Coordinates of C-alpha atoms in Angstrom, one line a residue:
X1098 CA -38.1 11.4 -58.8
X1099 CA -39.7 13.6 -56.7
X1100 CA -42.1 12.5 -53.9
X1101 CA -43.5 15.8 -52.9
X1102 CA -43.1 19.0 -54.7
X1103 CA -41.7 21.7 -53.2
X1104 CA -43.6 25.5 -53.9
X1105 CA -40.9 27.7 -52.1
X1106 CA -38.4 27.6 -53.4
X1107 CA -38.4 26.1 -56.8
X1108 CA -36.9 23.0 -55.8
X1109 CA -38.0 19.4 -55.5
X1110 CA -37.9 17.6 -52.9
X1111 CA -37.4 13.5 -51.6
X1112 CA -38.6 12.4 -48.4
X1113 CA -36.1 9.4 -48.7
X1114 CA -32.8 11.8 -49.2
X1115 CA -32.1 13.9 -46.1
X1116 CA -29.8 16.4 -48.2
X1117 CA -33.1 17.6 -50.6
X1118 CA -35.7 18.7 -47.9
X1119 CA -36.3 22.3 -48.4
X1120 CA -36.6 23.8 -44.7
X1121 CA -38.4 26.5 -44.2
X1122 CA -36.2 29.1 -42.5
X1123 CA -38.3 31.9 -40.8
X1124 CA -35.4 33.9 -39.9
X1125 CA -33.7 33.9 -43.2
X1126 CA -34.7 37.9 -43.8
X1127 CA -33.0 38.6 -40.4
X1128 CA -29.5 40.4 -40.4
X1129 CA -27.7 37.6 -38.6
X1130 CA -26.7 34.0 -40.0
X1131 CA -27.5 30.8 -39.2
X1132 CA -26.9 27.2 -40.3
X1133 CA -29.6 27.1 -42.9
X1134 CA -29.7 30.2 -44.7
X1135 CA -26.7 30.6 -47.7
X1136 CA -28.0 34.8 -48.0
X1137 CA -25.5 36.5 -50.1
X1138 CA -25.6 39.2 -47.6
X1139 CA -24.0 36.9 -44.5
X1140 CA -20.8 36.6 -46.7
X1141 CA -19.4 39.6 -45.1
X1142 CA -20.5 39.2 -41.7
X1143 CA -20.5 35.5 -40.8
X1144 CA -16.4 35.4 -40.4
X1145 CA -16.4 38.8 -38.4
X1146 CA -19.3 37.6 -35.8
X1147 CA -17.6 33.7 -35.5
X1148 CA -14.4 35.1 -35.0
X1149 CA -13.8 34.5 -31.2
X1150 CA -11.1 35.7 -28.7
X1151 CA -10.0 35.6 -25.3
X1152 CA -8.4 37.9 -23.4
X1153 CA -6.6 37.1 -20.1
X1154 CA -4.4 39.0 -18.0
X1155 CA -1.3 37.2 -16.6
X1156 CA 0.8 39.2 -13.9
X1157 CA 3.3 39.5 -16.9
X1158 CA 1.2 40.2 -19.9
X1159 CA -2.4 40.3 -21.2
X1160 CA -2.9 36.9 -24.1
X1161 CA -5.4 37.2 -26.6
X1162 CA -5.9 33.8 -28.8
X1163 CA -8.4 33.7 -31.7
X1164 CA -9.0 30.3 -33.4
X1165 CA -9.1 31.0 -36.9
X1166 CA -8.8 27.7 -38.7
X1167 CA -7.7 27.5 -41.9
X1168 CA -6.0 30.8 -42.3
X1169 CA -2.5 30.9 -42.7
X1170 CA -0.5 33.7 -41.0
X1171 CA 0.4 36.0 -43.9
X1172 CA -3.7 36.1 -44.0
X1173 CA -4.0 37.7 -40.6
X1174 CA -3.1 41.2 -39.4
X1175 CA -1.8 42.2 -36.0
X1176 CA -1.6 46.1 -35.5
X1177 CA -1.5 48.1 -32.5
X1178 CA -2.8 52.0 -32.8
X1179 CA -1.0 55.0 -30.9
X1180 CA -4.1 55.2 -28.3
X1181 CA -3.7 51.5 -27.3
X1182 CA -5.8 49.6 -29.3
X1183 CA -5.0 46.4 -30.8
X1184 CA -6.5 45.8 -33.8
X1185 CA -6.9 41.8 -35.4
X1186 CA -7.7 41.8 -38.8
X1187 CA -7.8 39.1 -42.0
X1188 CA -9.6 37.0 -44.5
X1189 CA -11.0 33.6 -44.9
X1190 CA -11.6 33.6 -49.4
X1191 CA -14.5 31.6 -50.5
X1192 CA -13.9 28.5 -52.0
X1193 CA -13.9 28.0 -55.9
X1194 CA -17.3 27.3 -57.1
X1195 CA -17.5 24.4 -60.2
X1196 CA -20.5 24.8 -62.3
X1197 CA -21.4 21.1 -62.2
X1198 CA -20.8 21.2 -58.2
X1199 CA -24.1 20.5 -56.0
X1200 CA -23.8 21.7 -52.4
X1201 CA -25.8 20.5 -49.9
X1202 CA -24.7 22.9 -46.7
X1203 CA -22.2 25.3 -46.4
X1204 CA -21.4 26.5 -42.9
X1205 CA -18.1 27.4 -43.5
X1206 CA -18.0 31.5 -43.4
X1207 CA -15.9 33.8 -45.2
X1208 CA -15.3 37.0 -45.6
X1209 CA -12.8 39.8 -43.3
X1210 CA -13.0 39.7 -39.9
X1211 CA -11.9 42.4 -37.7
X1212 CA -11.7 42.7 -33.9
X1213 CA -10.0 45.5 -31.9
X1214 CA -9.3 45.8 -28.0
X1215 CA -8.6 49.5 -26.0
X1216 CA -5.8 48.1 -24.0
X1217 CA -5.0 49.1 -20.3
X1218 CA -2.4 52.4 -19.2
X1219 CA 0.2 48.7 -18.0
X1220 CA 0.3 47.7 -21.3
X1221 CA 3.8 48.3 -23.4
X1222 CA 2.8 48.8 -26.7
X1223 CA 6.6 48.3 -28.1
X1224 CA 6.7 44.9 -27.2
X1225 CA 3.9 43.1 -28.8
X1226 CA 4.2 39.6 -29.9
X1227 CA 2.5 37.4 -31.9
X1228 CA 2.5 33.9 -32.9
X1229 CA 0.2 31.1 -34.7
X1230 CA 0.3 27.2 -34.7
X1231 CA -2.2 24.9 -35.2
X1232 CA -5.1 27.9 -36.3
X1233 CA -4.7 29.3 -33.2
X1234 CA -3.4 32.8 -33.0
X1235 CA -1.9 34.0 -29.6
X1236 CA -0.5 38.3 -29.3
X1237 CA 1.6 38.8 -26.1
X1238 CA 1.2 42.4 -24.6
X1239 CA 4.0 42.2 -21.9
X1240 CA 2.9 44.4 -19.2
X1241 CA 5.1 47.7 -17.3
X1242 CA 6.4 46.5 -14.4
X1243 CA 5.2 47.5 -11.2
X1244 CA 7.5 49.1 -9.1
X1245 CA 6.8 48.3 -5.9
X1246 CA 7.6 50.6 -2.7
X1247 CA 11.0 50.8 -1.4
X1248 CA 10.9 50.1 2.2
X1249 CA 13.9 51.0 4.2
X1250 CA 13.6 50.1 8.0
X1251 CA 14.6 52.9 10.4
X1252 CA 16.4 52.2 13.4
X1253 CA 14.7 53.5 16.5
X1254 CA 16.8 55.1 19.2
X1255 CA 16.4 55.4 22.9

């Protein structure tokens, strides 16, 4: 039963069910996505712009950890280029759809992601590491050691 009709839209609307109120979304045309717009177009994007990462720089090694939950590590890529860039890649698939399913939000994205850092002269690009527990992905990039100066003390005569 529907209480007010909705124009926009095609569907109908109940003021007494909080999941059937057609808001109006005046940024859905916009290349960017947001909570209440399901475009077709965000598919692709959505995972790639939520897909965050730190970066820190120890004295030993520079740590990058991504939260990607959900994915499972043969989903994710770790690759590291000749000119020092690492490179994070993967996928998050979109669920299974059921004909007789009725969603009422999906905020979830999907789609590839892909992320890729130009990494420092100290890096040593032969002994990256990567792990993942819990959806949380950490890469290692040890760092070259420093060689400090050699200081030799010289006896003063006289």
């Amino acid at each position: 039963m529907s209480l007010i009709p909705s124009w926009f839209g095609g569907r109908r609307s109940n003021v007494f069910d909080p999941f059937s109120l057609d808001l109006w979304d005046p940024l859905k045309d916009f290349p960017f996505p947001n909570s209440t717009s399901l475009s077709a177009n965000f598919g692709e994007n959505s995972a790639f712009v939520n897909t965050r990462i730190d970066w820190k720089e120890t004295p030993e090694a520079h740590v990058f950890k991504a939260d990607l939950p959900g994915l499972k590590k043969e989903e994710v890529k770790v690759e590291v280029e000749d000119d020092r860039v690492l490179q994070i890649s993967g996928e998050r698939n979109v669920a299974k759809e059921d004909k007789n399913d009725t969603w009422h939000r999906v905020e979830r994205s999907s789609g590839k992601f892909l992320r890729r850092f130009r990494l420092p002269e100290n890096a040593r690009m032969d002994q990256v590491k990567a792990s993942m527990e819990n959806g949380v992905l950490t890469v290692t990039v040890p760092k070259v050691e420093e060689k400090k100066p050699e200081v030799k003390a010289i006896e003063i005569s006289g």
